[in-house]
PDB file of C-alpha atoms in Angstrom:
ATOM      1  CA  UNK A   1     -14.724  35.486   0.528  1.00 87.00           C
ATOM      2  CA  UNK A   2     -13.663  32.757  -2.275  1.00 93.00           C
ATOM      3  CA  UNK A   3     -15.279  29.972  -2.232  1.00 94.00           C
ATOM      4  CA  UNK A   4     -14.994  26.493  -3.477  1.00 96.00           C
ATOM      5  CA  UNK A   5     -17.920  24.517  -4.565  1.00 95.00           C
ATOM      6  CA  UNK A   6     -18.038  20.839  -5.122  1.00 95.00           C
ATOM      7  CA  UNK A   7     -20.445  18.475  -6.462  1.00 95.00           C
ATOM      8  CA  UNK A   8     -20.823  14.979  -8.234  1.00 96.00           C
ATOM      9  CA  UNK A   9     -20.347  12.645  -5.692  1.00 95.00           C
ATOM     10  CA  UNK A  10     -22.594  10.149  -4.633  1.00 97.00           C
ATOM     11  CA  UNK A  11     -22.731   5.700  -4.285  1.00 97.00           C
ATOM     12  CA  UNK A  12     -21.286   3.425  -7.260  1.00 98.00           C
ATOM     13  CA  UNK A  13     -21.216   0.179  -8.078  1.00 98.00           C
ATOM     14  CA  UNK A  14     -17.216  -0.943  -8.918  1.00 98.00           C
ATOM     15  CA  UNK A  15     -16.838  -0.903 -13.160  1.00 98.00           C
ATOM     16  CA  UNK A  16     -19.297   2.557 -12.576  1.00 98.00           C
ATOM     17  CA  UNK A  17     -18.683   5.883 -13.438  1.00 98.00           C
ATOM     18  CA  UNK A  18     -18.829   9.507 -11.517  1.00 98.00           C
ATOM     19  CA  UNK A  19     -17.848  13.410 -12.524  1.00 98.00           C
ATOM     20  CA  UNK A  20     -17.002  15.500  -9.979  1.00 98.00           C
ATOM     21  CA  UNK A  21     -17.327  19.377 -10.415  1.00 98.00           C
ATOM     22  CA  UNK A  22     -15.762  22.354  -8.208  1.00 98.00           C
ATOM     23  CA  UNK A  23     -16.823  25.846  -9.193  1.00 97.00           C
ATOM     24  CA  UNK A  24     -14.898  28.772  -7.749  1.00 96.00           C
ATOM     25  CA  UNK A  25     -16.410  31.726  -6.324  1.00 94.00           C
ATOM     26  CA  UNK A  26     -15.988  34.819  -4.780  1.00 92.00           C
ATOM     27  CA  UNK A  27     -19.016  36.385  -2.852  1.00 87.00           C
ATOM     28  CA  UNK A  28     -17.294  40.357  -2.221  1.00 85.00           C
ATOM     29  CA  UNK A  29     -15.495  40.664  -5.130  1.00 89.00           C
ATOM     30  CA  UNK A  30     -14.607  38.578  -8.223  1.00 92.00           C
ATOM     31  CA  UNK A  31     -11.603  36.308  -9.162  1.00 95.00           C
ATOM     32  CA  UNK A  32      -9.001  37.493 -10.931  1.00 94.00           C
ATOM     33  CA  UNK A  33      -7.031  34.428 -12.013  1.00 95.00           C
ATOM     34  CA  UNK A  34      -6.830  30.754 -11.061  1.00 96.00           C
ATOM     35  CA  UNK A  35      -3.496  28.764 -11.402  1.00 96.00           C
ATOM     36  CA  UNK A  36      -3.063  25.149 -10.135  1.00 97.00           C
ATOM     37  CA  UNK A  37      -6.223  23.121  -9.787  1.00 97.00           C
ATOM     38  CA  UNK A  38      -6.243  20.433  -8.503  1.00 98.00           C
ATOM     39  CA  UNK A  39      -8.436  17.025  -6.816  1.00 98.00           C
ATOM     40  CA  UNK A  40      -7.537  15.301  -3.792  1.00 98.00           C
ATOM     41  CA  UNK A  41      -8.776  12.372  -0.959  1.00 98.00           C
ATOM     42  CA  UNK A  42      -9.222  11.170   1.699  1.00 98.00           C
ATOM     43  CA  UNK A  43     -10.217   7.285   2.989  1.00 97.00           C
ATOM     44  CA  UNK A  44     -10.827   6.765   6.662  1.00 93.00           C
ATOM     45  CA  UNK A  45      -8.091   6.558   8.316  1.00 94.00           C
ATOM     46  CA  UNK A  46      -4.967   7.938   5.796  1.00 96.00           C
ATOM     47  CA  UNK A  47      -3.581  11.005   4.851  1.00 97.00           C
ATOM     48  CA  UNK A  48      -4.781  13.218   2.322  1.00 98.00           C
ATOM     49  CA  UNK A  49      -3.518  12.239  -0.989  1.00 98.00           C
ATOM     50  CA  UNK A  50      -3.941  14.281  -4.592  1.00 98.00           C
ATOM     51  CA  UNK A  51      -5.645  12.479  -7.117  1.00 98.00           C
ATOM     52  CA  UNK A  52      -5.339  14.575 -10.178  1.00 98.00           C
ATOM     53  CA  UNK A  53      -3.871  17.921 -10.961  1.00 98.00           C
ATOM     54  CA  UNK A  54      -4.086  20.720 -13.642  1.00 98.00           C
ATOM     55  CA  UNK A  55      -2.337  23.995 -14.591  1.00 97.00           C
ATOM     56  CA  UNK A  56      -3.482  27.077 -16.145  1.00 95.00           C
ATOM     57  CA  UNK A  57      -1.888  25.836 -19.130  1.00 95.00           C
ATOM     58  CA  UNK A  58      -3.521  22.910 -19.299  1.00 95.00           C
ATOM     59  CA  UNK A  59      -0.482  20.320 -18.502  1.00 97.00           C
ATOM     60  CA  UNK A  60      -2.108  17.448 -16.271  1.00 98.00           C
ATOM     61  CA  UNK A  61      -0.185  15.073 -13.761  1.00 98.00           C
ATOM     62  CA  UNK A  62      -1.971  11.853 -11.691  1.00 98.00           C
ATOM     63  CA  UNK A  63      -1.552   9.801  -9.209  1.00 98.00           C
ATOM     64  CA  UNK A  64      -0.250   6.249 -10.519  1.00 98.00           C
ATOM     65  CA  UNK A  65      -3.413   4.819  -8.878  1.00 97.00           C
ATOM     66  CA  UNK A  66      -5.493   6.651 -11.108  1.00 98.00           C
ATOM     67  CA  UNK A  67      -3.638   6.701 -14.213  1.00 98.00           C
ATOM     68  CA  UNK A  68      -6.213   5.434 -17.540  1.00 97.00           C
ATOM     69  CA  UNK A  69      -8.997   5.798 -15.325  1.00 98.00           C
ATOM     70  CA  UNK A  70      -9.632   9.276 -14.065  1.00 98.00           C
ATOM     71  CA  UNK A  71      -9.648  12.633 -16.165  1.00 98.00           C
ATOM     72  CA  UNK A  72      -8.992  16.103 -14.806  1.00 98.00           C
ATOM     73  CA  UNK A  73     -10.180  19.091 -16.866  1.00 98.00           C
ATOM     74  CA  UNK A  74     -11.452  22.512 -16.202  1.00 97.00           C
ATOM     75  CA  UNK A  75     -13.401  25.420 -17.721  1.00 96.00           C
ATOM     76  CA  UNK A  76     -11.520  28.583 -17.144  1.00 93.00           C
ATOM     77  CA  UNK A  77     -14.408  30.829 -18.177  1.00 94.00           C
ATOM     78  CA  UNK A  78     -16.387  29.368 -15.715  1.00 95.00           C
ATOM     79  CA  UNK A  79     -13.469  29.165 -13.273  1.00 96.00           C
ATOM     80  CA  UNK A  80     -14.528  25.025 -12.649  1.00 97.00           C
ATOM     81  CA  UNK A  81     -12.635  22.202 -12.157  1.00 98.00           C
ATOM     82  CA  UNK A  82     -13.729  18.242 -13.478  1.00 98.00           C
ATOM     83  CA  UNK A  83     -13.225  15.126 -12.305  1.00 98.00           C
ATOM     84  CA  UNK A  84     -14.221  12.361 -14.360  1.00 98.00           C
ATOM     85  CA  UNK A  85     -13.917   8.647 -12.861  1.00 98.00           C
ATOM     86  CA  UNK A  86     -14.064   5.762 -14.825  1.00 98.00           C
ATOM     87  CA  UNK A  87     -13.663   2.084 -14.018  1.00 98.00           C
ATOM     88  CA  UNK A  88     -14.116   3.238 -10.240  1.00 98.00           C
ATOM     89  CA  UNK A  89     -12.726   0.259  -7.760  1.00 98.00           C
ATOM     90  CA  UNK A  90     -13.789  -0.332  -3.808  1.00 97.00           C
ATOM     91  CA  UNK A  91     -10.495   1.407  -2.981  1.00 97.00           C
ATOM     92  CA  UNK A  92     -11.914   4.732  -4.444  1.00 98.00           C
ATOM     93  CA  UNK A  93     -14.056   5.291  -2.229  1.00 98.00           C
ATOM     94  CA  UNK A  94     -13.026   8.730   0.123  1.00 98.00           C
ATOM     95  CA  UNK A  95     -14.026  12.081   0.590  1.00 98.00           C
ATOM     96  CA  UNK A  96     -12.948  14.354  -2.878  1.00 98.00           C
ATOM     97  CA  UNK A  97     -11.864  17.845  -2.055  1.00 98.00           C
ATOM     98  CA  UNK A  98     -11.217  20.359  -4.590  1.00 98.00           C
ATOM     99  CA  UNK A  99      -8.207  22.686  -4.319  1.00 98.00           C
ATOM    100  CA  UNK A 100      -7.201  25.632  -6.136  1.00 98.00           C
ATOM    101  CA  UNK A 101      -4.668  28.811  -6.522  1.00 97.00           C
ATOM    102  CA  UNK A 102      -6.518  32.016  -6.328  1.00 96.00           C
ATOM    103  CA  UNK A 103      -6.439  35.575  -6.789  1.00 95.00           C
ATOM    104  CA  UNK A 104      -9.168  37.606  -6.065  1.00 95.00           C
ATOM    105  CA  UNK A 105      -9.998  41.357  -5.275  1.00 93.00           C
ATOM    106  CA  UNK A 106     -12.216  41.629  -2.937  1.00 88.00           C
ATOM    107  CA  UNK A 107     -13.144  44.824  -0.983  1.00 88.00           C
ATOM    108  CA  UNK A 108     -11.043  46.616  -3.270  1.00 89.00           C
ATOM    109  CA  UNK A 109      -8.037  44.455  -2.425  1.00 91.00           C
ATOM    110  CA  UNK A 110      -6.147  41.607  -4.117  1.00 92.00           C
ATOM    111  CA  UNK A 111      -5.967  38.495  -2.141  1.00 91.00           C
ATOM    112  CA  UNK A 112      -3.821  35.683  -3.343  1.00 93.00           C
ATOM    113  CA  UNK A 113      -4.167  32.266  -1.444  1.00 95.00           C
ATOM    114  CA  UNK A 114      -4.824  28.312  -1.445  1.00 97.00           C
ATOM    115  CA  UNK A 115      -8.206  27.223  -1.086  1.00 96.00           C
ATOM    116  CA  UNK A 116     -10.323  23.831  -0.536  1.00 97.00           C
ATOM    117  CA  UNK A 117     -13.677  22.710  -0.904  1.00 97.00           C
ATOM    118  CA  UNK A 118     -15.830  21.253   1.581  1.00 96.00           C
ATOM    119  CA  UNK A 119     -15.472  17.498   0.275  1.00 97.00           C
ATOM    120  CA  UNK A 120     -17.999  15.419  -1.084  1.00 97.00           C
ATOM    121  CA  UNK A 121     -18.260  11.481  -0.608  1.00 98.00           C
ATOM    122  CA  UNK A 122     -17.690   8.966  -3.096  1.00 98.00           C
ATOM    123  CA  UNK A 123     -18.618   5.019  -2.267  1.00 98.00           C
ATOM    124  CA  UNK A 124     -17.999   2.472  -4.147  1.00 98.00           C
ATOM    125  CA  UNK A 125     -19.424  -0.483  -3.177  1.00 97.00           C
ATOM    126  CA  UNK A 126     -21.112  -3.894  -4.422  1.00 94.00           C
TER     127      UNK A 126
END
């Protein structure tokens, strides 16, 4: 089974600083490749939104909100994804779920398929 594990979040106050990590891992097999990567949230009460994204390549794309402040990067060789948040703001604050493109073999057999983490909180708050 793959796995997605995130970590990092945690209470702020605004101006403050957080890095999120997601580590990828398969528990009955290994993973073969990862493509997109990529952060999202969610605040109470809205819809899902992606924060930051990144390819295998490398090329990056953000949501306008975040733009300057927040910096998506990831460590193929340890098949993890970063979030780095600067200059966080009160309207930050929302559940962070990793997401990611992956193929895996597992029991012998490649799986390819979409998979998020579990979330972790981020509050930003006076």
């Amino acid at each position: 089974q793959v796995h997605l594990m995130e970590s990092g979040g945690g209470s702020v106050q605004p101006g403050g600083s957080l890095r999120l990590s997601c580590a990828a891992s398969a528990t009955s097999g290994k993973i073969i490749r990862i493509d997109n990567m990529a952060w999202y949230r969610q605040a109470p009460g809205k819809e899902r939104e992606l924060v930051a994204g990144i390819t295998s390549a490398g090329d990056t794309n953000y949501a306008v909100s975040v733009q300057g402040r927040f910096t998506i990067s990831r460590d193929m060789a340890k098949n993890t994804v970063y979030l780095q948040m600067n200059s966080l703001a009160p309207e930050d604050t929302a559940v962070y779920y990793c997401h990611a493109d992956i193929l895996a073999l597992q029991y012998g057999e490649y799986e390819a398929g979409k998979y998020w983490g579990q979330g972790t909180q981020v509050t930003v708050s006076p």
